[in-house]
């Protein structure tokens, strides 16, 4: 648990640094998202035993690195090129690969970079407070996950999904949801009153909705990648973050919450003024 808390604190500081330097170095967020996407795809490739198949690895990693820097139209072009390359590789090297490998890899390259790119799109939704939007998207997953972990550790009795994730409990999920809602509301109070002294208006309805629905969405992401890990017969995607596993183990829930938050705040802005 000590390692998990320490690693979590380092991740929080990493996010804080990106937020602090966003004005002076806005590409920092794009670079961070690209690095996370590439590392996550590298972990997927290793888990599937495809690291020696350069004709699959190279297009996948290049696409993962490019997407966070692309506009919507350019992103479509990148994915069209990736589609052509990856299926051409399958035809050229059909004796060395299978459609199952290509299908799983293709879906992950579409899902992971495009979902994480929503963090960049969130920042661009509101030039003045975009990084607050990014913070909300990331922490709606991390707070729910951390709160569920501690609530489950101390109060968990009923297994939530024992065949997929034996450590998750119903009590942990409820605790994660409650704490997530409280954290979202508190973040709004801190931004409005603590940082801006009431000169900006924070809308608490979308914050409550993000806290309430962000928790089950993050669980969906976590459990989905747990199934993927089981299919790959591995415990964790990596070990770069002590107590958390690999990058993908830490960002699996963010991959699901980021698009959800983006869609919601596109209709219900978090901040005005």
XYZ file of N, CA and C in Angstrom, residues 152-248:
291
model
N -12.735 -0.544 -0.237
C -12.790 -1.998 -0.345
C -11.847 -2.684 0.618
N -10.669 -2.082 0.831
C -9.684 -2.666 1.748
C -10.219 -2.710 3.176
N -10.884 -1.632 3.592
C -11.325 -1.537 4.984
C -12.761 -2.038 5.218
N -13.603 -1.941 4.199
C -15.013 -2.280 4.423
C -15.549 -3.352 3.472
N -14.744 -3.755 2.484
C -15.237 -4.667 1.459
C -15.580 -6.055 1.973
N -16.780 -6.521 1.665
C -17.226 -7.856 2.042
C -17.845 -8.616 0.860
N -18.481 -7.861 -0.034
C -19.181 -8.489 -1.150
C -18.426 -8.239 -2.453
N -18.041 -9.319 -3.123
C -17.267 -9.204 -4.354
C -18.130 -8.601 -5.468
N -17.532 -7.680 -6.208
C -18.252 -7.020 -7.294
C -18.243 -7.868 -8.561
N -17.065 -8.353 -8.935
C -16.914 -9.137 -10.160
C -15.766 -10.121 -9.954
N -15.987 -11.148 -9.111
C -14.891 -11.995 -8.648
C -14.131 -12.740 -9.735
N -14.798 -13.095 -10.821
C -14.118 -13.861 -11.870
C -13.185 -12.996 -12.707
N -13.441 -11.685 -12.742
C -12.611 -10.783 -13.541
C -11.603 -10.037 -12.676
N -12.067 -9.472 -11.555
C -11.201 -8.719 -10.655
C -11.561 -9.064 -9.206
N -10.912 -10.072 -8.640
C -11.286 -10.593 -7.322
C -11.221 -9.568 -6.186
N -10.408 -8.523 -6.335
C -10.234 -7.559 -5.247
C -11.318 -6.469 -5.226
N -12.053 -6.315 -6.304
C -13.086 -5.276 -6.338
C -14.309 -5.722 -5.546
N -14.853 -4.799 -4.750
C -16.019 -5.100 -3.926
C -17.136 -4.096 -4.180
N -18.357 -4.498 -3.809
C -19.505 -3.604 -3.929
C -19.314 -2.395 -3.021
N -18.819 -2.639 -1.800
C -18.593 -1.546 -0.858
C -17.545 -0.570 -1.390
N -16.524 -1.116 -2.034
C -15.496 -0.264 -2.625
C -16.058 0.603 -3.740
N -16.922 0.006 -4.585
C -17.529 0.758 -5.686
C -18.412 1.884 -5.162
N -19.177 1.606 -4.108
C -20.038 2.633 -3.513
C -19.197 3.737 -2.892
N -18.142 3.345 -2.176
C -17.252 4.334 -1.570
C -16.578 5.188 -2.616
N -16.169 4.573 -3.722
C -15.541 5.325 -4.803
C -16.491 6.320 -5.422
N -17.747 5.940 -5.592
C -18.741 6.831 -6.178
C -18.999 8.039 -5.273
N -19.208 7.784 -3.981
C -19.506 8.867 -3.035
C -18.345 9.849 -2.946
N -17.137 9.325 -2.792
C -15.953 10.193 -2.665
C -15.708 10.951 -3.962
N -15.977 10.303 -5.075
C -15.778 10.958 -6.372
C -16.698 12.168 -6.523
N -17.963 12.018 -6.152
C -18.910 13.137 -6.227
C -18.459 14.271 -5.313
N -18.059 13.923 -4.083
C -17.609 14.941 -3.125
C -16.366 15.665 -3.638
N -15.447 14.913 -4.231
C -14.216 15.516 -4.754
C -14.519 16.477 -5.891
N -15.418 16.091 -6.783
C -15.778 16.956 -7.903
C -16.365 18.276 -7.413
N -17.294 18.193 -6.456
C -17.918 19.396 -5.907
C -16.873 20.259 -5.203
N -16.001 19.620 -4.413
C -14.958 20.352 -3.704
C -14.013 21.038 -4.676
N -13.691 20.389 -5.788
C -12.789 20.992 -6.775
C -13.417 22.256 -7.358
N -14.742 22.226 -7.542
C -15.430 23.411 -8.039
C -15.384 24.559 -7.052
N -15.558 24.245 -5.774
C -15.492 25.271 -4.731
C -14.095 25.874 -4.659
N -13.084 25.025 -4.719
C -11.695 25.493 -4.652
C -11.384 26.404 -5.839
N -11.816 25.993 -7.051
C -11.540 26.804 -8.238
C -12.259 28.147 -8.156
N -13.545 28.111 -7.838
C -14.352 29.333 -7.851
C -13.993 30.280 -6.717
N -13.971 29.746 -5.495
C -13.768 30.603 -4.334
C -12.302 30.735 -3.925
N -11.584 29.620 -3.946
C -10.206 29.644 -3.473
C -9.230 30.283 -4.442
N -9.385 29.980 -5.746
C -8.433 30.485 -6.739
C -8.886 31.801 -7.354
N -10.175 31.897 -7.693
C -10.663 33.088 -8.390
C -11.504 34.014 -7.523
N -11.664 33.689 -6.257
C -12.379 34.566 -5.338
C -13.799 34.879 -5.756
N -14.461 33.917 -6.390
C -15.851 34.086 -6.781
C -16.073 34.835 -8.080
N -15.007 35.160 -8.815
C -15.156 35.921 -10.064
C -15.507 35.031 -11.256
N -15.402 33.713 -11.095
C -15.844 32.796 -12.146
C -16.979 31.940 -11.594
N -17.838 31.502 -12.490
C -18.985 30.694 -12.079
C -18.736 29.231 -12.433
N -18.770 28.388 -11.419
C -18.635 26.952 -11.616
C -20.025 26.330 -11.604
N -20.286 25.446 -12.551
C -21.592 24.787 -12.641
C -21.479 23.410 -11.979
N -22.226 23.228 -10.926
C -22.060 22.024 -10.112
C -22.835 20.820 -10.640
N -23.863 21.046 -11.461
C -24.595 19.903 -12.021
C -23.684 18.993 -12.838
N -22.926 19.527 -13.820
C -22.035 18.631 -14.567
C -20.962 17.999 -13.692
N -20.506 18.714 -12.651
C -19.513 18.135 -11.740
C -20.099 16.938 -10.995
N -21.339 17.084 -10.526
C -21.995 15.968 -9.833
C -22.201 14.798 -10.796
N -22.612 15.094 -12.024
C -22.821 14.039 -13.017
C -21.511 13.312 -13.336
N -20.431 14.082 -13.446
C -19.120 13.468 -13.708
C -18.705 12.586 -12.543
N -18.898 13.077 -11.324
C -18.551 12.281 -10.159
C -19.381 11.021 -10.053
N -20.684 11.150 -10.328
C -21.599 10.015 -10.162
C -21.395 8.966 -11.260
N -21.356 9.413 -12.516
C -21.230 8.462 -13.624
C -19.772 8.134 -13.946
N -18.854 9.034 -13.564
C -17.443 8.769 -13.820
C -16.943 7.544 -13.088
N -17.494 7.292 -11.905
C -17.063 6.134 -11.127
C -17.387 4.813 -11.820
N -18.649 4.558 -12.224
C -18.918 3.313 -12.954
C -18.223 3.240 -14.311
N -18.044 4.394 -14.974
C -17.336 4.389 -16.251
C -15.879 3.964 -16.051
N -15.260 4.456 -14.968
C -13.871 4.068 -14.685
C -13.777 2.584 -14.342
N -14.780 2.060 -13.629
C -14.803 0.617 -13.324
C -14.939 -0.184 -14.607
N -15.777 0.301 -15.532
C -15.931 -0.358 -16.830
C -14.590 -0.446 -17.556
N -13.835 0.656 -17.540
C -12.526 0.654 -18.183
C -11.562 -0.302 -17.515
N -11.544 -0.270 -16.188
C -10.649 -1.133 -15.420
C -10.956 -2.604 -15.674
N -12.239 -2.969 -15.608
C -12.632 -4.364 -15.808
C -12.404 -4.814 -17.248
N -12.625 -3.906 -18.197
C -12.417 -4.255 -19.607
C -10.965 -4.636 -19.865
N -10.045 -3.847 -19.313
C -8.631 -4.168 -19.511
C -8.191 -5.345 -18.648
N -8.921 -5.624 -17.575
C -8.646 -6.837 -16.800
C -8.955 -8.075 -17.637
N -10.034 -8.015 -18.408
C -10.378 -9.125 -19.306
C -9.300 -9.291 -20.379
N -8.803 -8.160 -20.890
C -7.731 -8.216 -21.887
C -6.487 -8.858 -21.282
N -6.158 -8.483 -20.044
C -4.989 -9.079 -19.383
C -5.166 -10.585 -19.201
N -6.374 -10.998 -18.838
C -6.635 -12.429 -18.683
C -6.454 -13.160 -20.000
N -6.912 -12.551 -21.081
C -6.768 -13.190 -22.391
C -5.305 -13.292 -22.806
N -4.475 -12.362 -22.274
C -3.035 -12.384 -22.562
C -2.267 -13.185 -21.513
N -2.982 -13.682 -20.485
C -2.391 -14.490 -19.412
C -1.293 -13.737 -18.654
N -1.584 -12.461 -18.316
C -0.628 -11.670 -17.544
C -1.337 -11.021 -16.358
N -0.563 -10.652 -15.340
C -1.116 -9.998 -14.152
C -1.197 -8.492 -14.362
N -0.099 -7.893 -14.852
C -0.038 -6.465 -15.124
C 0.565 -6.256 -16.499
N 0.242 -5.113 -17.121
C 0.800 -4.797 -18.437
C 2.275 -4.417 -18.342
N 2.722 -3.986 -17.167
C 4.117 -3.605 -16.979
C 4.413 -3.405 -15.511
N 5.574 -2.815 -15.224
C 5.965 -2.604 -13.828
C 6.673 -1.266 -13.635
N 6.394 -0.304 -14.533
C 7.102 0.974 -14.457
C 6.623 1.840 -13.296
N 5.403 1.564 -12.784
C 4.871 2.336 -11.662
C 4.703 1.403 -10.473
N 5.612 1.424 -9.491
C 5.515 0.515 -8.347
C 4.151 0.596 -7.660
N 3.551 -0.580 -7.443
C 2.254 -0.627 -6.777
C 1.081 -0.486 -7.722
N 1.348 -0.062 -8.962
C 0.261 0.145 -9.928
C 0.424 -0.703 -11.185
N 1.623 -1.205 -11.447
C 1.857 -1.962 -12.667
C 2.418 -1.069 -13.762
N 1.890 -1.233 -14.970
C 2.365 -0.445 -16.100
C 1.560 0.825 -16.308
N 1.946 1.573 -17.333
C 1.225 2.800 -17.674
C -0.238 2.492 -17.993
N -0.468 1.419 -18.738
C -1.833 1.065 -19.117
C -2.662 0.649 -17.904
